[in-house]
Every structure is written in structure tokens, then in C-alpha cells.
mmCIF file of N, CA and C in Angstrom:
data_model
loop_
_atom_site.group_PDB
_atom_site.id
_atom_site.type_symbol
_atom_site.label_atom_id
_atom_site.label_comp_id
_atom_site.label_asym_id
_atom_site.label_seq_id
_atom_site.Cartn_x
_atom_site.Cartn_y
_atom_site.Cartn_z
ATOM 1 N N UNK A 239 16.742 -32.443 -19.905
ATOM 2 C CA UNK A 239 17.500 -33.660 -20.040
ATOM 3 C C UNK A 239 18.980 -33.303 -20.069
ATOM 4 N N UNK A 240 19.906 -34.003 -18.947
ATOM 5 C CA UNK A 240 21.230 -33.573 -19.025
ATOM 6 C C UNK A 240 21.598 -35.190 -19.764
ATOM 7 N N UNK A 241 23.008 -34.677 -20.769
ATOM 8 C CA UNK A 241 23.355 -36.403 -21.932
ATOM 9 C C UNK A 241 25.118 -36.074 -21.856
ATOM 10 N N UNK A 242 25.544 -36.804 -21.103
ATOM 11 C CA UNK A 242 26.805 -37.110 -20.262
ATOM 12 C C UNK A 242 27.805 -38.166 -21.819
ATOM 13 N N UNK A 243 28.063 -37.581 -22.401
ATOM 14 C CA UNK A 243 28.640 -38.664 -23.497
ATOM 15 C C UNK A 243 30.131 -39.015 -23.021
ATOM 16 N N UNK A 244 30.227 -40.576 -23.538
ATOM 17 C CA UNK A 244 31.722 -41.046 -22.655
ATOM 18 C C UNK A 244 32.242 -40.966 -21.446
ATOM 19 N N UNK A 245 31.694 -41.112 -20.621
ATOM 20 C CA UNK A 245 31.445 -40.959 -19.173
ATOM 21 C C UNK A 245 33.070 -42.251 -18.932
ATOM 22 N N UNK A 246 33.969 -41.781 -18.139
ATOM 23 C CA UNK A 246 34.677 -42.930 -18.476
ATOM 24 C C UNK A 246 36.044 -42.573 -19.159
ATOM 25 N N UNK A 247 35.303 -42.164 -19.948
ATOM 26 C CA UNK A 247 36.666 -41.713 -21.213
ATOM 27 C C UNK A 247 38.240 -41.099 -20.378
ATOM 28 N N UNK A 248 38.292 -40.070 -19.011
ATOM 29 C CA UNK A 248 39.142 -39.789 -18.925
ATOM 30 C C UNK A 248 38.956 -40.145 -17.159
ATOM 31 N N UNK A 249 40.048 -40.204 -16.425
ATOM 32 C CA UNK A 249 39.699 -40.256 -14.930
ATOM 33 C C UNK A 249 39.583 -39.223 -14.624
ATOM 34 N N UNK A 250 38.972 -39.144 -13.256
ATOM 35 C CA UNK A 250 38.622 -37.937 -12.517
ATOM 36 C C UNK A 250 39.220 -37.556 -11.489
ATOM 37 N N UNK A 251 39.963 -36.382 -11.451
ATOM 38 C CA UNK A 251 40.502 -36.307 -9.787
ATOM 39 C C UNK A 251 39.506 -36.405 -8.916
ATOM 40 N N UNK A 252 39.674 -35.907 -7.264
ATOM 41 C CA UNK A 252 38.772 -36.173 -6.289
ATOM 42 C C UNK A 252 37.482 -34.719 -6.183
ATOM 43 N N UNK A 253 38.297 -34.061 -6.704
ATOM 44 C CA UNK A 253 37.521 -32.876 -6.868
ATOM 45 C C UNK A 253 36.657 -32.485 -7.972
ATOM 46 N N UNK A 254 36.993 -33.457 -9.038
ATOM 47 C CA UNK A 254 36.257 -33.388 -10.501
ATOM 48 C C UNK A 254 34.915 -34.772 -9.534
ATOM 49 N N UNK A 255 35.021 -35.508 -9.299
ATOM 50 C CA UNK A 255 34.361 -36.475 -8.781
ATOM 51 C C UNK A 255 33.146 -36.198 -7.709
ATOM 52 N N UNK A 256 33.431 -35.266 -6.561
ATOM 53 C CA UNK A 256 32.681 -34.095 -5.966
ATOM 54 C C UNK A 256 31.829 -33.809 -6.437
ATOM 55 N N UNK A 257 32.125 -32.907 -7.599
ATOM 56 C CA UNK A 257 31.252 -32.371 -8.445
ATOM 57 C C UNK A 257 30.348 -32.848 -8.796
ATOM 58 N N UNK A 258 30.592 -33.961 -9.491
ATOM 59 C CA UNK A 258 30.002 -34.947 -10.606
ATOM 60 C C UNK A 258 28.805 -35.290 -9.742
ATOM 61 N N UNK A 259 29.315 -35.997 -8.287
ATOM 62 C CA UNK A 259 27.888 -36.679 -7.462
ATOM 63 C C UNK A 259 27.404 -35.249 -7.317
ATOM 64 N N UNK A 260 27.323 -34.345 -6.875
ATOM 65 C CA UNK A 260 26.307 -33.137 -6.750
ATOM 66 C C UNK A 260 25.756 -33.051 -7.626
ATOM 67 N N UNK A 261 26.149 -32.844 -9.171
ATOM 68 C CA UNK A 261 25.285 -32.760 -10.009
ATOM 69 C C UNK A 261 24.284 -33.657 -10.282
ATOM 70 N N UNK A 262 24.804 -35.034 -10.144
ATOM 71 C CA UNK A 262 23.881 -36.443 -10.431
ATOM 72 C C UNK A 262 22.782 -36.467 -9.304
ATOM 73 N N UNK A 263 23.188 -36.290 -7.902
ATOM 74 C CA UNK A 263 22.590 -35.692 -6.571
ATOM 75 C C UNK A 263 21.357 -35.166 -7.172
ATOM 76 N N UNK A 264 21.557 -33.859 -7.399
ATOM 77 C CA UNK A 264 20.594 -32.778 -7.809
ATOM 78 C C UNK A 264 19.686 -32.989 -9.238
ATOM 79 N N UNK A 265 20.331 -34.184 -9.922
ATOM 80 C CA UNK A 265 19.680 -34.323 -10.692
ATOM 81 C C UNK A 265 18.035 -35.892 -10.744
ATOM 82 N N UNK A 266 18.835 -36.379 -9.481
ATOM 83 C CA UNK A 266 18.270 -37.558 -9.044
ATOM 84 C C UNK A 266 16.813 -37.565 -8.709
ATOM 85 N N UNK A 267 16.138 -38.057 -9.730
ATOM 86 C CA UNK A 267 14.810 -38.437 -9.563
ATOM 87 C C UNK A 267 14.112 -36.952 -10.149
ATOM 88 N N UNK A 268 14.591 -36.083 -10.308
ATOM 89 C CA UNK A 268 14.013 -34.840 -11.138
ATOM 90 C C UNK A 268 13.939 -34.590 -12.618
ATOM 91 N N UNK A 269 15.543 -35.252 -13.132
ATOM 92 C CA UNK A 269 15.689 -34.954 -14.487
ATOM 93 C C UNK A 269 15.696 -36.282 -15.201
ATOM 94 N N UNK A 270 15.765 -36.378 -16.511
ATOM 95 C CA UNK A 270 16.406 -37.648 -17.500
ATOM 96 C C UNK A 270 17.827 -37.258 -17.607
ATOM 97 N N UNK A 271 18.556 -37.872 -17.445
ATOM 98 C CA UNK A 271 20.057 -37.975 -17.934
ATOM 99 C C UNK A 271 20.362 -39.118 -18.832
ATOM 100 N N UNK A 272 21.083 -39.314 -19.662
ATOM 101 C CA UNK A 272 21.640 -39.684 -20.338
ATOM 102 C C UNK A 272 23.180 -40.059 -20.426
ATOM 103 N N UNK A 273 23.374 -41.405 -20.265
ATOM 104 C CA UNK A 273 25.206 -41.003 -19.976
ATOM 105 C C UNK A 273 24.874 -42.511 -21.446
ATOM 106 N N UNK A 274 26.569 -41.977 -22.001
ATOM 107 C CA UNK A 274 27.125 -43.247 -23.098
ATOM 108 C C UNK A 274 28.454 -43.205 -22.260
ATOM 109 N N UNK A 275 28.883 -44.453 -22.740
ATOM 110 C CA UNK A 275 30.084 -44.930 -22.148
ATOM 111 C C UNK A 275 30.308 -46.473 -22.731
ATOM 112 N N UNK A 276 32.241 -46.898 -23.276
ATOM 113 C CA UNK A 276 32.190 -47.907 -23.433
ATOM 114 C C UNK A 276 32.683 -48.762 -22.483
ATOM 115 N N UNK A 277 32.672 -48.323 -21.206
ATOM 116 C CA UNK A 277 33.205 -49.176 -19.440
ATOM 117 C C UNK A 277 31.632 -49.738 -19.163
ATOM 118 N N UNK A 278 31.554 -50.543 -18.677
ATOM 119 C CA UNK A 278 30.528 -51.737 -17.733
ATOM 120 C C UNK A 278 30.582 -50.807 -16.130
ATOM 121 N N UNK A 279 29.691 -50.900 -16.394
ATOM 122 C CA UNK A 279 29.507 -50.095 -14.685
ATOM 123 C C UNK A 279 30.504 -50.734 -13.506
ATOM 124 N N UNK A 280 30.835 -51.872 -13.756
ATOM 125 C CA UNK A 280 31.743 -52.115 -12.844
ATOM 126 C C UNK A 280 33.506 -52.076 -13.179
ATOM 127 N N UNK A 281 33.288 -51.229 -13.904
ATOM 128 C CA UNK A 281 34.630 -50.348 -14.146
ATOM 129 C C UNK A 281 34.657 -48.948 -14.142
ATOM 130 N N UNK A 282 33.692 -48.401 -13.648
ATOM 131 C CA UNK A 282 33.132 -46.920 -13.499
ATOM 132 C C UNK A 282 34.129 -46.811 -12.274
ATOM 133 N N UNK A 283 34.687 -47.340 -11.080
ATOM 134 C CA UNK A 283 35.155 -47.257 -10.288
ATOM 135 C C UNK A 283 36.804 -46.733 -10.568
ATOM 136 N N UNK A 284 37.055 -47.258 -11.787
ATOM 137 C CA UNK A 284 38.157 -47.000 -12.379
ATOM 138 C C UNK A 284 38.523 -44.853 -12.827
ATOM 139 N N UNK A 285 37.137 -44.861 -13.335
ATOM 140 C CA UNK A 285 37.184 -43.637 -13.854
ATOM 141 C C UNK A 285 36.967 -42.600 -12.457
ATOM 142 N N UNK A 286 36.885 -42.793 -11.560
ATOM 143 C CA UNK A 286 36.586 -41.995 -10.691
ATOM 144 C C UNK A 286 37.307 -42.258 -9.345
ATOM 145 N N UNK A 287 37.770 -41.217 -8.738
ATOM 146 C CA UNK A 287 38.773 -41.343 -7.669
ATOM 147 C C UNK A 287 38.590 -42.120 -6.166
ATOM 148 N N UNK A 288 37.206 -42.204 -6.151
ATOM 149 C CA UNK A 288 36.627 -42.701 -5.108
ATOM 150 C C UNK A 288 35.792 -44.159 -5.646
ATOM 151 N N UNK A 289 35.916 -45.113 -4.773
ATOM 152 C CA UNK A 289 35.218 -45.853 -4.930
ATOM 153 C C UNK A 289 34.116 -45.407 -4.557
ATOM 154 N N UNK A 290 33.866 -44.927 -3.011
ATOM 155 C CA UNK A 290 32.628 -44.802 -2.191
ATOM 156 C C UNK A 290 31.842 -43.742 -3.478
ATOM 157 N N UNK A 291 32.454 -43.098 -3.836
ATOM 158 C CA UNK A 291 31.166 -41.765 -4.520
ATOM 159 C C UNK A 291 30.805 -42.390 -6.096
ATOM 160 N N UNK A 292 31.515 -43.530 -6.458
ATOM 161 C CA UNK A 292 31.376 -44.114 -7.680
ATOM 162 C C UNK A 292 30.006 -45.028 -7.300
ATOM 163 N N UNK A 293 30.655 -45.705 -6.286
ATOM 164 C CA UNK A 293 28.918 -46.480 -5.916
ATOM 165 C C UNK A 293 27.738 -45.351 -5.810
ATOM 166 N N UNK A 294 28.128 -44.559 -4.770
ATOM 167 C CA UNK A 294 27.007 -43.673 -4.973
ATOM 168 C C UNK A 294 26.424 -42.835 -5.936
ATOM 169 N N UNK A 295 27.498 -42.429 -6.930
ATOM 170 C CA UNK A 295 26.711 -42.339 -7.947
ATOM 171 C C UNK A 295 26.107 -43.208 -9.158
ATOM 172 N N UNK A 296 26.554 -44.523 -8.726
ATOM 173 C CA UNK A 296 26.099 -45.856 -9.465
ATOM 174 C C UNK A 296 24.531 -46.063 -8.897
ATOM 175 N N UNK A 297 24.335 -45.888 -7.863
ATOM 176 C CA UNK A 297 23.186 -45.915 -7.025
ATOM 177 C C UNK A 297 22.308 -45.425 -7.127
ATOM 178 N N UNK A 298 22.370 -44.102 -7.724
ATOM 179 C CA UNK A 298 21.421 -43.070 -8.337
ATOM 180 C C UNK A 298 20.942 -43.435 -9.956
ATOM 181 N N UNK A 299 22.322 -43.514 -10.561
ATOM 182 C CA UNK A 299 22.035 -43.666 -11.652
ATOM 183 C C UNK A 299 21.409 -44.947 -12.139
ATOM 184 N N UNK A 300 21.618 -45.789 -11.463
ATOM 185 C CA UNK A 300 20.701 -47.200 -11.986
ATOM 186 C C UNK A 300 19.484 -47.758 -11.031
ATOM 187 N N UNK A 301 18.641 -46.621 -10.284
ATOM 188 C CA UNK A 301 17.833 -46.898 -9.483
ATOM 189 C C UNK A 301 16.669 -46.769 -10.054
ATOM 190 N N UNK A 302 16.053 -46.032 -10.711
ATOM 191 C CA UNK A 302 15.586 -45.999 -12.228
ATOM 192 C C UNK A 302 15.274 -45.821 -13.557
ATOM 193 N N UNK A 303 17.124 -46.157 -14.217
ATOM 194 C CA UNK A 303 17.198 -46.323 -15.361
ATOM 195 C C UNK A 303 16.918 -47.721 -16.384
ATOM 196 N N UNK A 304 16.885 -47.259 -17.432
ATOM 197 C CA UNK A 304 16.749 -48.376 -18.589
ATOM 198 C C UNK A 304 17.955 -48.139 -18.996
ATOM 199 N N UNK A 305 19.067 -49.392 -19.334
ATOM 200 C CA UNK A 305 20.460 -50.106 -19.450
ATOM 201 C C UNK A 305 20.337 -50.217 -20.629
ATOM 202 N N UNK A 306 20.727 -49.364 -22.132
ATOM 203 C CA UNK A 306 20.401 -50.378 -23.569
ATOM 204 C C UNK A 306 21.762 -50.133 -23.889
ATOM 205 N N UNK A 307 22.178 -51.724 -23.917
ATOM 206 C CA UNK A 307 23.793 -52.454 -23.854
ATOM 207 C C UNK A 307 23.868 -52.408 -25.983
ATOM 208 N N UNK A 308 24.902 -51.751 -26.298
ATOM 209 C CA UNK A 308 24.702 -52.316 -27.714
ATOM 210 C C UNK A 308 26.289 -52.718 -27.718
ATOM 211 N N UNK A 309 26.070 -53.638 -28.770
ATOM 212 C CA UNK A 309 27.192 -54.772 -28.803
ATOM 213 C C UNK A 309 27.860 -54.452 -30.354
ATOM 214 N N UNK A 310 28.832 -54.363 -30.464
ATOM 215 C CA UNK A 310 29.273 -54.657 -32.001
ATOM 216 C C UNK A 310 29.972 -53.683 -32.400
ATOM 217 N N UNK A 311 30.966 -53.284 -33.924
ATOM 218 C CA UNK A 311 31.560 -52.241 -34.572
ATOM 219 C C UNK A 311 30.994 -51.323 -33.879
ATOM 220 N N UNK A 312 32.347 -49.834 -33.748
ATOM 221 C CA UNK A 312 32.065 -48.792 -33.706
ATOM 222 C C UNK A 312 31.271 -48.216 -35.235
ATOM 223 N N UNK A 313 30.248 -47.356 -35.517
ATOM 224 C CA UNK A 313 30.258 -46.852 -36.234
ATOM 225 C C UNK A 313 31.162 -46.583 -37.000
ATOM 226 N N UNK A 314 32.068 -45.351 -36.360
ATOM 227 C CA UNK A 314 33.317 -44.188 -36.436
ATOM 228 C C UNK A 314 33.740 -45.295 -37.744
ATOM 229 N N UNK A 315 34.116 -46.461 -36.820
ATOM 230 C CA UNK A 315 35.246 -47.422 -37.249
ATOM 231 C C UNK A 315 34.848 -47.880 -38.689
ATOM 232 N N UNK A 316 33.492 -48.537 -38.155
ATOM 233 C CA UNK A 316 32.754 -49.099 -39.822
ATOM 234 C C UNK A 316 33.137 -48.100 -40.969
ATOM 235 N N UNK A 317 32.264 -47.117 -40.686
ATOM 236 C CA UNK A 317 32.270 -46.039 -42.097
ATOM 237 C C UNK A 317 34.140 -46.004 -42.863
ATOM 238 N N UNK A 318 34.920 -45.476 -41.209
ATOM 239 C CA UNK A 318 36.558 -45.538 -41.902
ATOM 240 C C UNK A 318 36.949 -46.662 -42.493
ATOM 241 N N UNK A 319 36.478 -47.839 -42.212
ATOM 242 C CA UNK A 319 36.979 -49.144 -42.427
ATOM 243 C C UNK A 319 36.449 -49.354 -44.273
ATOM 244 N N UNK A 320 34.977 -48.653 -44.834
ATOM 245 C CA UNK A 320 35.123 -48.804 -45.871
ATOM 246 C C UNK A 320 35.357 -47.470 -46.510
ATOM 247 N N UNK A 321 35.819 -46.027 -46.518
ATOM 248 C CA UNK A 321 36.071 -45.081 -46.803
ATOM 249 C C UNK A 321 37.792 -45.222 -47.433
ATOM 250 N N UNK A 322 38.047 -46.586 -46.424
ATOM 251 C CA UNK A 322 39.706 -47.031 -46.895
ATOM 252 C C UNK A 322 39.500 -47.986 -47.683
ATOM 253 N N UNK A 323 38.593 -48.951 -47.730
ATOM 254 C CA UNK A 323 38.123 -49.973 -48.989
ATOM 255 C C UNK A 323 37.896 -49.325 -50.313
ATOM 256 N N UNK A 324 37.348 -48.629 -50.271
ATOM 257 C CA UNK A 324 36.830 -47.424 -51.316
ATOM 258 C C UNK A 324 38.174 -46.679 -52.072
ATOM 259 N N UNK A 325 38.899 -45.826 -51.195
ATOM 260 C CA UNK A 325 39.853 -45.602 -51.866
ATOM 261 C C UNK A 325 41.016 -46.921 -52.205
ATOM 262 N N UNK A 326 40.997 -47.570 -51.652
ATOM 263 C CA UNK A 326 41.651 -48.690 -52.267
ATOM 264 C C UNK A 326 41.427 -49.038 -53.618
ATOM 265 N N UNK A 327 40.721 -49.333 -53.425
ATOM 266 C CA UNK A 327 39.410 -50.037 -54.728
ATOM 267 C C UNK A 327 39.854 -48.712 -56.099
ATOM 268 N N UNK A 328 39.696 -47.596 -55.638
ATOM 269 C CA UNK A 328 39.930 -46.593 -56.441
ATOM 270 C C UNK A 328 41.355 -46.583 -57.064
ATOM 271 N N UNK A 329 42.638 -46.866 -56.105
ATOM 272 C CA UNK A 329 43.968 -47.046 -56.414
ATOM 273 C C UNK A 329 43.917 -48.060 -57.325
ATOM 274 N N UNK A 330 43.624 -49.174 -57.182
ATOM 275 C CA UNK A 330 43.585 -50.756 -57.399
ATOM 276 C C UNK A 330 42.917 -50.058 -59.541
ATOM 277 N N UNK A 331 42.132 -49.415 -58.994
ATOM 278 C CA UNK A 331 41.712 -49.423 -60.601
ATOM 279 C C UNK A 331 42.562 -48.195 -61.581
ATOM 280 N N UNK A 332 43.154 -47.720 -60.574
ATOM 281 C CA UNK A 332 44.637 -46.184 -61.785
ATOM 282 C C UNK A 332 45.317 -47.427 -62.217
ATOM 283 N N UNK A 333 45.504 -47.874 -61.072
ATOM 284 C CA UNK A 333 46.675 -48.706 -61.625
ATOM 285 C C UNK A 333 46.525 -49.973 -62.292
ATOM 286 N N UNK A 334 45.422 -50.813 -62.368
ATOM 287 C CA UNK A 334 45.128 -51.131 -63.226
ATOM 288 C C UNK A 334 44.877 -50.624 -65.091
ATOM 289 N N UNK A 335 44.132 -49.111 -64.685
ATOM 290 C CA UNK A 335 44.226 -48.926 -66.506
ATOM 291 C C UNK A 335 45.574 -48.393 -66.794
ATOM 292 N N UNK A 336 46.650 -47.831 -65.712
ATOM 293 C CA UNK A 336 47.793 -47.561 -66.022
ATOM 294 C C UNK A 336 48.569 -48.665 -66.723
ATOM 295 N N UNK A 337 48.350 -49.894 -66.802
ATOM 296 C CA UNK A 337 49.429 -50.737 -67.449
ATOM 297 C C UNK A 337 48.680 -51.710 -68.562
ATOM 298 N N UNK A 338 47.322 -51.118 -68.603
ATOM 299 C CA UNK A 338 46.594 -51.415 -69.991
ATOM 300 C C UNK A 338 47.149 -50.480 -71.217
#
């Protein structure tokens, strides 16, 4: 199983892009792959220098895959979002017994 995380995340020159379809190529219909990404496949075109090799590797990759779309907070974000509630909460109470 090859697991492609953030697929997207940075663009690709034309030669990083090359690559990429050979590998997906060679991996097509033999292996499980795995890609995460927070782009919609129809912004995959964005991340990659070619349109033509973006379809084609769109072509491979969703010819028979299962799509599981999840919607909502980042994790990352959640946990930081109360790790800063928390220490808040913690400030909020020094300084509270500080002026008791």
C-alpha cells in the first residue's frame, strides 16, 4: 500500500509531475494507494503543472477508488483550540486567587 498524505499541499513543477503519473501509472490497478488532501479533485489541476497529466492521473486514481469526503474541524485545530481554553482557564484562576 503506497499513502500519499496532502497531495496538493505544494505545486509541482513539470518534472515533479512526470514522476508522479509514472508512479500512479505503475501503481494502477496493482496496488492500494492512499492519498489525503484538503483540494476537491477539481483543484488537483492547480497543484500540478499540467492539466493533461492531472486528468490523467485523476483517471487512474478514481477509476476504482472509494471517495470518503470528511467535513468539519481540523483535528490539529480542535485539540489547539482547547489546549488554549485550558490554559486560559488556568490564568483566569492565578489571577483570580491572586486578588483574594
Amino acid at each position: 500500500m503506497l499513502i500519499i498524505d496532502e497531495i496538493g499541499y505544494l505545486p509541482m513543477d513539470i518534472q515533479g509531475v512526470n514522476l508522479f503519473f509514472q508512479l500512479i501509472a505503475r501503481q494502477y490497478e496493482k496496488t492500494s494507494t492512499v492519498f489525503t488532501s484538503n483540494k476537491t479533485f477539481s483543484q488537483w489541476n492547480e497543484a500540478f503543472a499540467d492539466v493533461t497529466i492531472a486528468s490523467a492521473i485523476l483517471d487512474r486514481v478514481l477509476h476504482h477508488c472509494t471517495v470518503v469526503n470528511i467535513k468539519g474541524e481540523s483535528y490539529r485545530l480542535k485539540e489547539r483550540k482547547e489546549f488554549m481554553r485550558h490554559k486560559q482557564q488556568i490564568v483566569n484562576t492565578l489571577f483570580e486567587q491572586g486578588n483574594t
